[in-house]
mmCIF file of C-alpha atoms and ligand atoms in Angstrom:
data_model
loop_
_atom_site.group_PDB
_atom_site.id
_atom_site.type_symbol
_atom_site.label_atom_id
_atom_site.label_comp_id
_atom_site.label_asym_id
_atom_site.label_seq_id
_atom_site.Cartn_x
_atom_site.Cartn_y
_atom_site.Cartn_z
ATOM 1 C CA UNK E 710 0.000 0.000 0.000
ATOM 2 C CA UNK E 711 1.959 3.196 -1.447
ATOM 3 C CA UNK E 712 0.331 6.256 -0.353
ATOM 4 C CA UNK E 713 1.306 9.964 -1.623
ATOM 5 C CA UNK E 714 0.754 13.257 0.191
ATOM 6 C CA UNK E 715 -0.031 16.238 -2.923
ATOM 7 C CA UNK E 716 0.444 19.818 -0.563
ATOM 8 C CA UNK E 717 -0.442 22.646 -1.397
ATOM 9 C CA UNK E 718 -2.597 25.903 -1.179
ATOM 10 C CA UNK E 719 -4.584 25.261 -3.747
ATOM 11 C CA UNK E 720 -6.226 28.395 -3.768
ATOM 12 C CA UNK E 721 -7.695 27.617 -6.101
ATOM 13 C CA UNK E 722 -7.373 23.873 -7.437
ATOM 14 C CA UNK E 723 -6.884 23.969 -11.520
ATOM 15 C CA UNK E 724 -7.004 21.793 -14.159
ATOM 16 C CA UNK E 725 -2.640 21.438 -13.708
ATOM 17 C CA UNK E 726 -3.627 20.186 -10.109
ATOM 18 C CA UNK E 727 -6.256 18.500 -10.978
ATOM 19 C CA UNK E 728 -3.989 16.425 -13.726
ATOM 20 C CA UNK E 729 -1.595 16.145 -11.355
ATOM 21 C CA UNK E 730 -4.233 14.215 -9.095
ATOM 22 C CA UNK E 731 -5.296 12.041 -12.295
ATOM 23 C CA UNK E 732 -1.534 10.667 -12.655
ATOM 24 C CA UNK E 733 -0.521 10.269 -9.429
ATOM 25 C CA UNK E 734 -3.760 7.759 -8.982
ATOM 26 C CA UNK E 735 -2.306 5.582 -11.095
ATOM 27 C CA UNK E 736 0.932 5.552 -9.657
ATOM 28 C CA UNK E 737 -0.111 5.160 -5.928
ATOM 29 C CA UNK E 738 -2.604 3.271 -3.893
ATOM 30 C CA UNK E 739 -3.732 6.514 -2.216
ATOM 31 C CA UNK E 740 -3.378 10.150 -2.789
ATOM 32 C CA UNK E 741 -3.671 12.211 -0.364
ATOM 33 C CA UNK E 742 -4.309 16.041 -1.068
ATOM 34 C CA UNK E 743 -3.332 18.161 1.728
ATOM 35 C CA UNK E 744 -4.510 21.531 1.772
ATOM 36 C CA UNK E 745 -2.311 23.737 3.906
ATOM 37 C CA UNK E 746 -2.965 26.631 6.034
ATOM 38 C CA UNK E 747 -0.867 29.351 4.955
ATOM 39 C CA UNK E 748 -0.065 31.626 7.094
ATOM 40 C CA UNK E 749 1.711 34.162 4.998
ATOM 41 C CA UNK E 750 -1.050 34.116 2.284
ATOM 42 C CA UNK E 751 -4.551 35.626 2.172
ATOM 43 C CA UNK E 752 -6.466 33.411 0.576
ATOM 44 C CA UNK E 753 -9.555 33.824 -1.540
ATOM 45 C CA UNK E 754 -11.104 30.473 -0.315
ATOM 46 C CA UNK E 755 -11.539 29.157 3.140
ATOM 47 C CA UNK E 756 -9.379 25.948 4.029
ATOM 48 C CA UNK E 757 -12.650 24.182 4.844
ATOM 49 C CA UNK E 758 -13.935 25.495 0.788
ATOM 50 C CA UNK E 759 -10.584 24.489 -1.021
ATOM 51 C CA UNK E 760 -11.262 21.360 0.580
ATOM 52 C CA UNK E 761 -14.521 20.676 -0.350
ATOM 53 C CA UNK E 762 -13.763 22.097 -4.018
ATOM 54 C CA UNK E 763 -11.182 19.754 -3.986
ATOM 55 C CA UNK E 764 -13.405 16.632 -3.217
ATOM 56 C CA UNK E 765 -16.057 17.765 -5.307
ATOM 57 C CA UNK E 766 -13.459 17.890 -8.379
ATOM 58 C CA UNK E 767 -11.857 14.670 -7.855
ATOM 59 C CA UNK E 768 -15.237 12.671 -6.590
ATOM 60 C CA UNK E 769 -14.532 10.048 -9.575
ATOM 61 C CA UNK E 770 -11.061 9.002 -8.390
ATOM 62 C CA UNK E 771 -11.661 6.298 -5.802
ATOM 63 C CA UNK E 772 -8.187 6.533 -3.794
ATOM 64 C CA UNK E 773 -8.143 10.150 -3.453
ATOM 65 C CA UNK E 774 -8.778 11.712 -0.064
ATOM 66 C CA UNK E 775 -8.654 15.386 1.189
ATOM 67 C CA UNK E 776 -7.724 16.763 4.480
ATOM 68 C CA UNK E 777 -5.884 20.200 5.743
ATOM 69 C CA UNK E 778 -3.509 20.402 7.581
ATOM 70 C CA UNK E 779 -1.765 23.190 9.697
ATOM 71 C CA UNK E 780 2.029 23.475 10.751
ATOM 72 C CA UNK E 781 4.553 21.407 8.806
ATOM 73 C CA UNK E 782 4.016 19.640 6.268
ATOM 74 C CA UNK E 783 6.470 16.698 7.782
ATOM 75 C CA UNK E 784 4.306 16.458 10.680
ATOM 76 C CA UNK E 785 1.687 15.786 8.108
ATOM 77 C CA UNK E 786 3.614 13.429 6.243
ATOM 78 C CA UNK E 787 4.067 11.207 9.708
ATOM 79 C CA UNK E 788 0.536 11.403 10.980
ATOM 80 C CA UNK E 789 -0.590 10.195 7.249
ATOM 81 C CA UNK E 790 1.690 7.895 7.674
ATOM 82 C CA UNK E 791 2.676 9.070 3.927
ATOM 83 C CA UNK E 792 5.429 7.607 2.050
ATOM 84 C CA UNK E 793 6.094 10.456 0.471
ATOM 85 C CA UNK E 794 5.200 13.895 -0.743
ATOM 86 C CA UNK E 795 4.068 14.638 -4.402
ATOM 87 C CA UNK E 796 5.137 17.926 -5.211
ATOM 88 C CA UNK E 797 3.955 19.552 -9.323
ATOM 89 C CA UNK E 798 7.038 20.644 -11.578
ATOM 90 C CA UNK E 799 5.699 23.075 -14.286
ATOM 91 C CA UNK E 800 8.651 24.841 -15.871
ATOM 92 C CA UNK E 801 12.615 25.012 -14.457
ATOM 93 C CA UNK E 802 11.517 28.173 -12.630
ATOM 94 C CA UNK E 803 9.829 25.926 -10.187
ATOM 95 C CA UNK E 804 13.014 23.913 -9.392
ATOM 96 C CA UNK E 805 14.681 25.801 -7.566
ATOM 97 C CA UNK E 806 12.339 26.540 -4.365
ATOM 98 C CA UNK E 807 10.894 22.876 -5.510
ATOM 99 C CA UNK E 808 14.316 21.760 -4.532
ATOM 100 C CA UNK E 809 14.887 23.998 -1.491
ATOM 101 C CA UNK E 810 11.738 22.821 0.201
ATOM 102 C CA UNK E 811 12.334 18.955 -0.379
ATOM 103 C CA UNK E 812 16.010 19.129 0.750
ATOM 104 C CA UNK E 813 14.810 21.000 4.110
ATOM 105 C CA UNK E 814 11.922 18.919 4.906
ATOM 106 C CA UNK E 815 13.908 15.715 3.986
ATOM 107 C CA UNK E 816 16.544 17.664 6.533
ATOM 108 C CA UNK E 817 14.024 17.747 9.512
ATOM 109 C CA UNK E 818 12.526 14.141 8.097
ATOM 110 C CA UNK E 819 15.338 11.685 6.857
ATOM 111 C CA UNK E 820 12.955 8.988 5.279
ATOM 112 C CA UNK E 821 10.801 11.994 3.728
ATOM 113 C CA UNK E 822 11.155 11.332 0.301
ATOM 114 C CA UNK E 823 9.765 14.349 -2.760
ATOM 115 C CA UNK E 824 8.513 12.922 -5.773
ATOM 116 C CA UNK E 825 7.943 15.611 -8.807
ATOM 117 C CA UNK E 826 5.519 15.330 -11.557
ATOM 118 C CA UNK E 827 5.092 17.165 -14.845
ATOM 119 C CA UNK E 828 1.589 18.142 -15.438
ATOM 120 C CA UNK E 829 0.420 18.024 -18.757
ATOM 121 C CA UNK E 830 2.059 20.546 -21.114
ATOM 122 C CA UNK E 831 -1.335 22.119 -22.175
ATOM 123 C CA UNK E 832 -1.637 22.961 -18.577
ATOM 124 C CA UNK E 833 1.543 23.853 -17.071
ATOM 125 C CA UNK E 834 1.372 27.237 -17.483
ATOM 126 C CA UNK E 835 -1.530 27.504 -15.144
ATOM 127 C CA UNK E 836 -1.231 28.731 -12.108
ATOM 128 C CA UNK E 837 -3.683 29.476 -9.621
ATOM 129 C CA UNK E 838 -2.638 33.160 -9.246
ATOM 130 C CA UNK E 839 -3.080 33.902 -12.721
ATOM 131 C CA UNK E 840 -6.248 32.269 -12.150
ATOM 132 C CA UNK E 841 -7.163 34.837 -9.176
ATOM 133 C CA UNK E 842 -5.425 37.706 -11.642
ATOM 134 C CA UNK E 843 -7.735 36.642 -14.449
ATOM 135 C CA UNK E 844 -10.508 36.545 -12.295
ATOM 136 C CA UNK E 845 -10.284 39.680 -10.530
ATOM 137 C CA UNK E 846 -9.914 41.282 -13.606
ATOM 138 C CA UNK E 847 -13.227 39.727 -15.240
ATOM 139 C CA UNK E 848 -10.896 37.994 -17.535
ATOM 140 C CA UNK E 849 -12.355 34.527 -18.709
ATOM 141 C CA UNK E 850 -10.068 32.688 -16.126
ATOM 142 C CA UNK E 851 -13.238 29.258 -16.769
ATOM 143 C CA UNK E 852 -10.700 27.154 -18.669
ATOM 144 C CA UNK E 853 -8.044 27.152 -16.408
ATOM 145 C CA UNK E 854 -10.113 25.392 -13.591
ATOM 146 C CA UNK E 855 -12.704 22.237 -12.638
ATOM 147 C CA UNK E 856 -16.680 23.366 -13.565
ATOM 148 C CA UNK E 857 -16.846 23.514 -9.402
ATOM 149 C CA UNK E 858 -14.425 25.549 -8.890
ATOM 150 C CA UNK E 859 -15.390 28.261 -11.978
ATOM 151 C CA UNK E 860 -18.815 28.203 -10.141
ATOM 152 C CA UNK E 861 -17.608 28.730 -6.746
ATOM 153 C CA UNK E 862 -14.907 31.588 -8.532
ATOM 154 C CA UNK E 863 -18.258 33.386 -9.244
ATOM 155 C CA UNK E 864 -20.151 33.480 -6.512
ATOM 156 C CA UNK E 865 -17.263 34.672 -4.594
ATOM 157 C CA UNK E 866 -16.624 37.619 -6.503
ATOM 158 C CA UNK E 867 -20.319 38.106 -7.283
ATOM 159 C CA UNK E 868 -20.611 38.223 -10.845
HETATM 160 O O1 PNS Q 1289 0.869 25.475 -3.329
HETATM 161 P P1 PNS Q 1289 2.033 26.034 -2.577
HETATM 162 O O2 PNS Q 1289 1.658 27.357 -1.939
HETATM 163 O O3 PNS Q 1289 3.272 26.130 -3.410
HETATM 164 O O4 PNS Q 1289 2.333 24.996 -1.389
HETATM 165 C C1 PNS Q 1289 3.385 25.245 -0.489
HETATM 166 C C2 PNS Q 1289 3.274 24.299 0.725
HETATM 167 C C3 PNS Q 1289 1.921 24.448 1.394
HETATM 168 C C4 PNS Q 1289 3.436 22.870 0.270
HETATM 169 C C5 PNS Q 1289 4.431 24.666 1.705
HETATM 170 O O5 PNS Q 1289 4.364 26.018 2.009
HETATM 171 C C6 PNS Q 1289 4.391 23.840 2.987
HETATM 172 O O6 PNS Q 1289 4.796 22.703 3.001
HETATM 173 N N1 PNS Q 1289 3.866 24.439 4.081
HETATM 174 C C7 PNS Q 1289 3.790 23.801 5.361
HETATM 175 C C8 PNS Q 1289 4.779 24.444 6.338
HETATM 176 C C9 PNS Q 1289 6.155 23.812 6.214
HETATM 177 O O7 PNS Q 1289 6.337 22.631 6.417
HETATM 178 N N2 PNS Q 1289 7.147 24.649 5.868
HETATM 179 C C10 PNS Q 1289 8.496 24.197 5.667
HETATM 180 C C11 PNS Q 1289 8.658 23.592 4.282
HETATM 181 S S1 PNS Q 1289 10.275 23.749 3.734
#
C-alpha cells in the first residue's frame, strides 16, 4: 500500500492540479491532497472550501482523499503515515524553491522522500494566481479550472 501526500494551497485547485491528481492515482494506492494553512497568504477560499472544491473535483477518483492540515508539512507526512510527498514541476523556474523545500523537509525528516511530476504541457502554465489575476480582472479565467471551482470563482466575486 503506497500512499502519496499532494500539498499545497490550492487556492484555487486547476485543471494542472487536478492532472496532477489524475496521474498520481495511477501511480499510488492513495493520494492524499493536503490543503495547507498558509499563514503568509490571504487566501480567496476558506481551508474548509478548497477542501470541499477539492473533493467535489476529484469525486470520480476512488483513492483520493482530502484533508488540511496546519504546521509542517512533515508532521503531516508522519501522521498520514505518507510515504512520500508529491510535489507539481511546471517549468525550471519551479526547481529551484521545488528543490529547497524537499532538501529542508527531507533535513528535519530523513525517510521523507519528494517525488515531482510534470503536469500536462497544455496545462503547465496555469497557475492558480493567474487564475485569481484573471478573475479579478473579469478575464475569462473558466478554462483554467474544474466546472466547481469556476462556479464557486463566481459566486465569490459576485458576478
Ligand atoms: O501550493 P504552494 O503554496 O506552493 O504549497 C506550499 C506548501 C503548502 C506545500 C508549503 O508552504 C508547505 O509545506 N507548508 C507547510 C509548512 C512547512 O512545512 N514549511 C516548511 C517547508 S520547507
Amino acid at each position: 500500500m503506497k500512499r502519496v501526500l499532494y500539498p499545497g494551497s490550492f487556492d484555487p485547485f486547476t485543471i494542472g492540479h487536478f492532472d496532477l491528481v489524475a496521474r498520481a492515482c495511477k501511480l499510488f494506492d492513495e493520494v492524499i491532497v493536503g490543503v495547507a494553512v498558509n499563514p503568509g497568504k490571504n487566501p480567496l477560499f476558506t481551508l474548509q472550501e478548497r477542501a470541499d472544491l477539492i473533493a467535489a473535483s476529484c469525486k470520480d477518483f476512488a483513492n483520493v482523499k482530502v484533508v488540511s492540515f496546519e504546521g509542517l508539512l512533515i508532521d503531516a507526512v508522519q501522521n498520514l503515515k505518507a510515504d512520500a510527498v508529491l510535489r507539481g514541476l511546471r517549468a525550471f523556474s519551479d526547481f529551484e524553491y521545488e528543490l529547497q523545500m524537499a532538501l529542508t523537509n527531507r533535513s528535519m525528516l530523513d525517510s521523507c522522500e519528494t517525488i515531482f511530476m510534470m503536469p500536462n504541457a497544455n496545462t503547465s502554465f496555469i497557475s492558480s494566481h493567474m487564475v485569481k489575476e484573471i478573475a479579478f480582472l473579469h478575464g475569462k479565467f473558466e478554462p483554467y479550472v474544474p466546472a466547481s471551482v469556476a462556479d464557486a470563482i463566481h459566486k465569490k466575486l459576485e458576478f
